[in-house]
Amino acid sequence: MYEKELKIAIEAVKKAEPTFRKYFGTKTKVQTKEGNYRNLVSFADKKIETDIKKFLLNRFPQYGFIGEEYGGFNSNAEFVWVLDAIDGTSNYLQGISDSPISLGLLKNKKPIVGVVFAPQLNKLYTGISKKGVWLNGKKIQVSKVTNPKMAFTCLGWARDLDWAKKIFPKLLPEVLKLRVLGSNALAICNVASGSYDSYITVHMEIWDYAAAQVILEEAGGIIIRTKKTRLQIAANKILAKKLTALLSSRT
């Protein structure tokens, strides 16, 4: 089930690869969003979203669509595609490879298919709910690390500088290593493949995690979200619970 949707999703992101590569590392028609100079959108973001949306709706006209740049179309449908054309636009503009195309499919608002494609890294993560997960066609799984002190951890803060200033000094002594990647989707996929043991961030939009959540869950991981502190933690199930308990009382 949903193998057809996965195949089309892979085809969609692959068709966007020439545009992605053409503008990678260039600052072409860059604009700010919501008046925030740290929140950027480029010509490549908009073109990739437009092209993928057209491609998907031609093949699944009854499905809805949500994109980061242009919003939703029929977004209350049973099946809805969710796209982040470039997850990590700042990385992309600087010529940093951690900037994938992230495409997920929701059924009744729950992620069921995920494709995260990082062309410059030659990494294609794919997953189908209850069917499996793969990186470049090979099965992957989360790490078995359960002790926070031994966890190779990635941190994100979604431009919430106040939260970042609070969490960083509290988290740093509690984990093995701490990295900042700049892409929610790729960070979660790195947890799914075991490259990271955990990823800790604050508020994520649906396009930040729709595809990656499927990949993580099929690899044996989980995303825990806390309403009170807005923490979002991706890891194996044991480590995620321990980190949640550790940090919820400190943020």
Tab-separated table of C-alpha atoms in Angstrom:
chain	number	residue	atom	x	y	z
A	1	MET	CA	0.000	0.000	0.000
A	2	TYR	CA	1.194	3.503	-0.969
A	3	GLU	CA	4.056	2.129	-3.077
A	4	LYS	CA	2.664	4.073	-6.041
A	5	GLU	CA	2.673	7.306	-4.046
A	6	LEU	CA	6.247	6.654	-2.910
A	7	LYS	CA	7.378	6.015	-6.472
A	8	ILE	CA	5.789	9.260	-7.692
A	9	ALA	CA	7.227	11.202	-4.750
A	10	ILE	CA	10.726	9.952	-5.591
A	11	GLU	CA	10.186	10.887	-9.224
A	12	ALA	CA	9.014	14.360	-8.177
A	13	VAL	CA	12.086	15.188	-6.087
A	14	LYS	CA	14.413	13.735	-8.720
A	15	LYS	CA	12.838	15.967	-11.371
A	16	ALA	CA	13.647	18.953	-9.168
A	17	GLU	CA	17.321	18.021	-8.923
A	18	PRO	CA	18.519	20.037	-11.988
A	19	THR	CA	16.977	23.223	-10.579
A	20	PHE	CA	18.392	22.455	-7.145
A	21	ARG	CA	21.898	21.983	-8.518
A	22	LYS	CA	21.730	24.966	-10.874
A	23	TYR	CA	21.114	27.469	-8.067
A	24	PHE	CA	22.966	25.700	-5.250
A	25	GLY	CA	25.378	28.111	-3.580
A	26	THR	CA	24.012	31.140	-5.426
A	27	LYS	CA	21.995	33.976	-3.956
A	28	THR	CA	19.457	34.299	-6.774
A	29	LYS	CA	16.399	36.462	-6.042
A	30	VAL	CA	16.664	36.013	-2.291
A	31	GLN	CA	13.949	37.584	-0.157
A	32	THR	CA	13.181	37.760	3.545
A	33	LYS	CA	9.963	36.421	5.016
A	34	GLU	CA	7.864	38.117	7.686
A	35	GLY	CA	10.415	40.926	7.908
A	36	ASN	CA	12.969	38.596	9.501
A	37	TYR	CA	16.404	38.846	7.927
A	38	ARG	CA	17.208	35.355	9.219
A	39	ASN	CA	14.173	33.824	7.458
A	40	LEU	CA	15.066	33.563	3.779
A	41	VAL	CA	13.436	32.306	0.600
A	42	SER	CA	15.123	32.004	-2.785
A	43	PHE	CA	14.102	31.646	-6.400
A	44	ALA	CA	15.021	27.961	-6.166
A	45	ASP	CA	12.635	27.415	-3.217
A	46	LYS	CA	9.737	28.874	-5.184
A	47	LYS	CA	10.485	27.176	-8.497
A	48	ILE	CA	10.985	23.742	-6.950
A	49	GLU	CA	7.738	24.065	-4.983
A	50	THR	CA	5.802	25.185	-8.063
A	51	ASP	CA	7.225	22.409	-10.252
A	52	ILE	CA	6.699	19.619	-7.707
A	53	LYS	CA	3.170	20.769	-6.898
A	54	LYS	CA	2.222	20.743	-10.585
A	55	PHE	CA	3.796	17.317	-11.089
A	56	LEU	CA	2.004	15.757	-8.100
A	57	LEU	CA	-1.426	17.259	-8.745
A	58	ASN	CA	-1.305	16.112	-12.364
A	59	ARG	CA	-0.939	12.542	-11.112
A	60	PHE	CA	-3.113	12.748	-7.993
A	61	PRO	CA	-5.646	15.511	-8.747
A	62	GLN	CA	-7.853	14.506	-5.817
A	63	TYR	CA	-5.022	14.934	-3.289
A	64	GLY	CA	-4.366	18.159	-1.415
A	65	PHE	CA	-1.071	20.004	-1.150
A	66	ILE	CA	0.742	22.118	1.456
A	67	GLY	CA	3.956	23.959	0.644
A	68	GLU	CA	6.067	26.192	2.838
A	69	GLU	CA	6.219	29.039	0.332
A	70	TYR	CA	2.755	29.205	-1.261
A	71	GLY	CA	0.551	27.563	1.334
A	72	GLY	CA	-2.197	25.002	0.853
A	73	PHE	CA	-4.515	23.678	-1.828
A	74	ASN	CA	-7.393	21.383	-0.821
A	75	SER	CA	-5.529	20.918	2.455
A	76	ASN	CA	-8.499	19.264	4.186
A	77	ALA	CA	-8.505	16.332	1.760
A	78	GLU	CA	-7.995	12.791	3.056
A	79	PHE	CA	-4.581	12.657	1.364
A	80	VAL	CA	-2.357	15.753	1.375
A	81	TRP	CA	1.179	16.175	0.047
A	82	VAL	CA	3.452	18.304	2.244
A	83	LEU	CA	6.569	19.865	0.726
A	84	ASP	CA	9.545	21.830	1.950
A	85	ALA	CA	11.255	22.597	-1.349
A	86	ILE	CA	14.555	23.352	0.392
A	87	ASP	CA	14.770	22.539	4.088
A	88	GLY	CA	17.724	24.646	5.126
A	89	THR	CA	17.611	27.569	2.705
A	90	SER	CA	20.417	29.414	4.494
A	91	ASN	CA	22.635	26.341	4.110
A	92	TYR	CA	21.661	26.084	0.443
A	93	LEU	CA	22.495	29.704	-0.307
A	94	GLN	CA	25.890	29.337	1.349
A	95	GLY	CA	26.690	26.203	-0.668
A	96	ILE	CA	26.302	23.889	2.338
A	97	SER	CA	25.029	20.441	1.390
A	98	ASP	CA	22.731	19.969	4.414
A	99	SER	CA	19.706	21.337	2.544
A	100	PRO	CA	17.373	18.601	1.304
A	101	ILE	CA	14.086	18.510	-0.552
A	102	SER	CA	11.502	17.102	1.861
A	103	LEU	CA	8.235	15.608	0.562
A	104	GLY	CA	5.699	13.787	2.707
A	105	LEU	CA	2.179	12.461	2.287
A	106	LEU	CA	-0.471	12.714	4.995
A	107	LYS	CA	-3.551	10.539	5.370
A	108	ASN	CA	-6.099	12.195	7.649
A	109	LYS	CA	-3.295	14.481	8.861
A	110	LYS	CA	-0.951	11.598	9.767
A	111	PRO	CA	2.339	11.156	7.837
A	112	ILE	CA	2.358	7.882	5.870
A	113	VAL	CA	4.967	8.387	3.119
A	114	GLY	CA	8.243	10.256	3.346
A	115	VAL	CA	11.008	11.193	0.911
A	116	VAL	CA	13.967	13.339	1.953
A	117	PHE	CA	16.461	13.923	-0.854
A	118	ALA	CA	19.808	15.684	-0.345
A	119	PRO	CA	21.277	15.939	-3.866
A	120	GLN	CA	24.661	17.337	-2.843
A	121	LEU	CA	25.112	14.527	-0.317
A	122	ASN	CA	23.787	11.862	-2.694
A	123	LYS	CA	21.360	10.730	0.007
A	124	LEU	CA	17.795	9.617	-0.651
A	125	TYR	CA	15.791	8.648	2.435
A	126	THR	CA	12.470	6.917	1.765
A	127	GLY	CA	9.827	5.417	4.019
A	128	ILE	CA	6.285	4.047	4.015
A	129	SER	CA	4.295	3.651	7.206
A	130	LYS	CA	4.252	0.008	8.334
A	131	LYS	CA	6.321	-1.001	5.274
A	132	GLY	CA	9.904	0.044	5.981
A	133	VAL	CA	12.573	2.686	5.529
A	134	TRP	CA	15.653	2.983	3.359
A	135	LEU	CA	18.676	5.187	2.690
A	136	ASN	CA	19.732	4.827	-0.944
A	137	GLY	CA	17.859	1.536	-1.027
A	138	LYS	CA	19.420	0.061	2.122
A	139	LYS	CA	17.536	-0.541	5.369
A	140	ILE	CA	18.377	1.769	8.261
A	141	GLN	CA	17.581	1.930	11.960
A	142	VAL	CA	18.060	4.257	14.903
A	143	SER	CA	20.987	3.855	17.268
A	144	LYS	CA	20.749	1.813	20.438
A	145	VAL	CA	22.224	4.523	22.688
A	146	THR	CA	19.955	5.073	25.695
A	147	ASN	CA	22.182	7.105	28.033
A	148	PRO	CA	21.937	10.869	27.364
A	149	LYS	CA	25.558	11.276	28.465
A	150	MET	CA	26.608	9.066	25.531
A	151	ALA	CA	24.247	10.639	22.982
A	152	PHE	CA	25.662	12.338	19.886
A	153	THR	CA	23.056	15.071	19.681
A	154	CYS	CA	21.920	17.719	17.203
A	155	LEU	CA	20.229	20.961	18.254
A	156	GLY	CA	17.859	23.278	16.396
A	157	TRP	CA	15.940	26.322	17.572
A	158	ALA	CA	13.713	27.517	14.709
A	159	ARG	CA	14.976	31.104	14.971
A	160	ASP	CA	13.834	31.265	18.607
A	161	LEU	CA	16.990	32.858	20.003
A	162	ASP	CA	15.664	33.193	23.548
A	163	TRP	CA	14.927	29.456	23.677
A	164	ALA	CA	18.348	28.663	22.185
A	165	LYS	CA	20.125	30.769	24.799
A	166	LYS	CA	18.296	28.904	27.556
A	167	ILE	CA	18.637	25.372	26.207
A	168	PHE	CA	22.245	25.397	25.009
A	169	PRO	CA	24.041	25.754	28.374
A	170	LYS	CA	21.646	23.265	29.984
A	171	LEU	CA	21.987	20.671	27.235
A	172	LEU	CA	25.725	20.892	26.553
A	173	PRO	CA	26.937	19.149	29.751
A	174	GLU	CA	24.223	16.472	29.530
A	175	VAL	CA	25.148	14.900	26.164
A	176	LEU	CA	28.250	13.429	24.554
A	177	LYS	CA	28.538	15.881	21.659
A	178	LEU	CA	26.365	18.701	20.353
A	179	ARG	CA	26.011	19.745	16.712
A	180	VAL	CA	23.860	22.237	14.795
A	181	LEU	CA	22.815	21.164	11.283
A	182	GLY	CA	20.302	23.754	10.083
A	183	SER	CA	17.777	21.338	8.559
A	184	ASN	CA	15.000	19.710	10.577
A	185	ALA	CA	14.264	17.015	7.999
A	186	LEU	CA	17.871	15.967	7.548
A	187	ALA	CA	18.580	16.040	11.281
A	188	ILE	CA	15.649	13.693	11.917
A	189	CYS	CA	16.799	11.437	9.080
A	190	ASN	CA	20.280	11.368	10.584
A	191	VAL	CA	18.691	10.081	13.771
A	192	ALA	CA	16.812	7.478	11.724
A	193	SER	CA	20.053	6.220	10.199
A	194	GLY	CA	21.936	6.242	13.508
A	195	SER	CA	24.362	9.026	12.532
A	196	TYR	CA	22.867	11.099	15.342
A	197	ASP	CA	21.497	9.565	18.504
A	198	SER	CA	19.046	12.414	19.062
A	199	TYR	CA	17.752	15.696	17.693
A	200	ILE	CA	16.346	18.362	19.979
A	201	THR	CA	14.494	21.422	18.765
A	202	VAL	CA	11.579	23.710	19.453
A	203	HIS	CA	8.455	24.350	17.357
A	204	MET	CA	8.421	22.706	13.893
A	205	GLU	CA	5.910	23.327	11.109
A	206	ILE	CA	4.276	20.382	9.330
A	207	TRP	CA	6.594	20.706	6.314
A	208	ASP	CA	9.610	20.472	8.625
A	209	TYR	CA	8.799	16.961	9.764
A	210	ALA	CA	6.027	15.346	7.678
A	211	ALA	CA	8.407	13.310	5.520
A	212	ALA	CA	11.106	12.729	8.124
A	213	GLN	CA	8.677	11.527	10.794
A	214	VAL	CA	7.687	8.520	8.689
A	215	ILE	CA	11.342	7.711	8.063
A	216	LEU	CA	12.202	7.987	11.755
A	217	GLU	CA	9.271	5.915	12.971
A	218	GLU	CA	9.932	3.160	10.467
A	219	ALA	CA	13.563	3.108	11.639
A	220	GLY	CA	12.389	2.482	15.209
A	221	GLY	CA	12.432	6.055	16.495
A	222	ILE	CA	9.920	8.537	17.818
A	223	ILE	CA	9.330	12.279	18.073
A	224	ILE	CA	8.146	13.370	21.509
A	225	ARG	CA	6.476	16.784	21.727
A	226	THR	CA	5.756	18.609	24.968
A	227	LYS	CA	3.146	21.373	24.956
A	228	LYS	CA	4.351	23.124	28.085
A	229	THR	CA	7.985	23.595	27.057
A	230	ARG	CA	7.523	23.214	23.256
A	231	LEU	CA	10.383	20.719	23.208
A	232	GLN	CA	10.510	18.293	20.277
A	233	ILE	CA	12.886	15.369	20.655
A	234	ALA	CA	13.679	12.749	18.015
A	235	ALA	CA	15.518	9.609	19.131
A	236	ASN	CA	14.985	5.938	19.865
A	237	LYS	CA	12.069	5.492	22.224
A	238	ILE	CA	14.069	5.026	25.430
A	239	LEU	CA	16.484	7.881	24.828
A	240	ALA	CA	13.702	10.228	23.732
A	241	LYS	CA	11.829	9.652	27.001
A	242	LYS	CA	14.959	10.168	29.089
A	243	LEU	CA	15.864	13.402	27.303
A	244	THR	CA	12.304	14.652	27.631
A	245	ALA	CA	12.326	14.023	31.377
A	246	LEU	CA	15.771	15.589	31.703
A	247	LEU	CA	15.022	18.764	29.762
A	248	SER	CA	11.347	19.397	30.519
A	249	SER	CA	12.227	20.485	34.035
A	250	ARG	CA	15.008	22.761	32.813
A	251	THR	CA	13.447	24.773	29.976
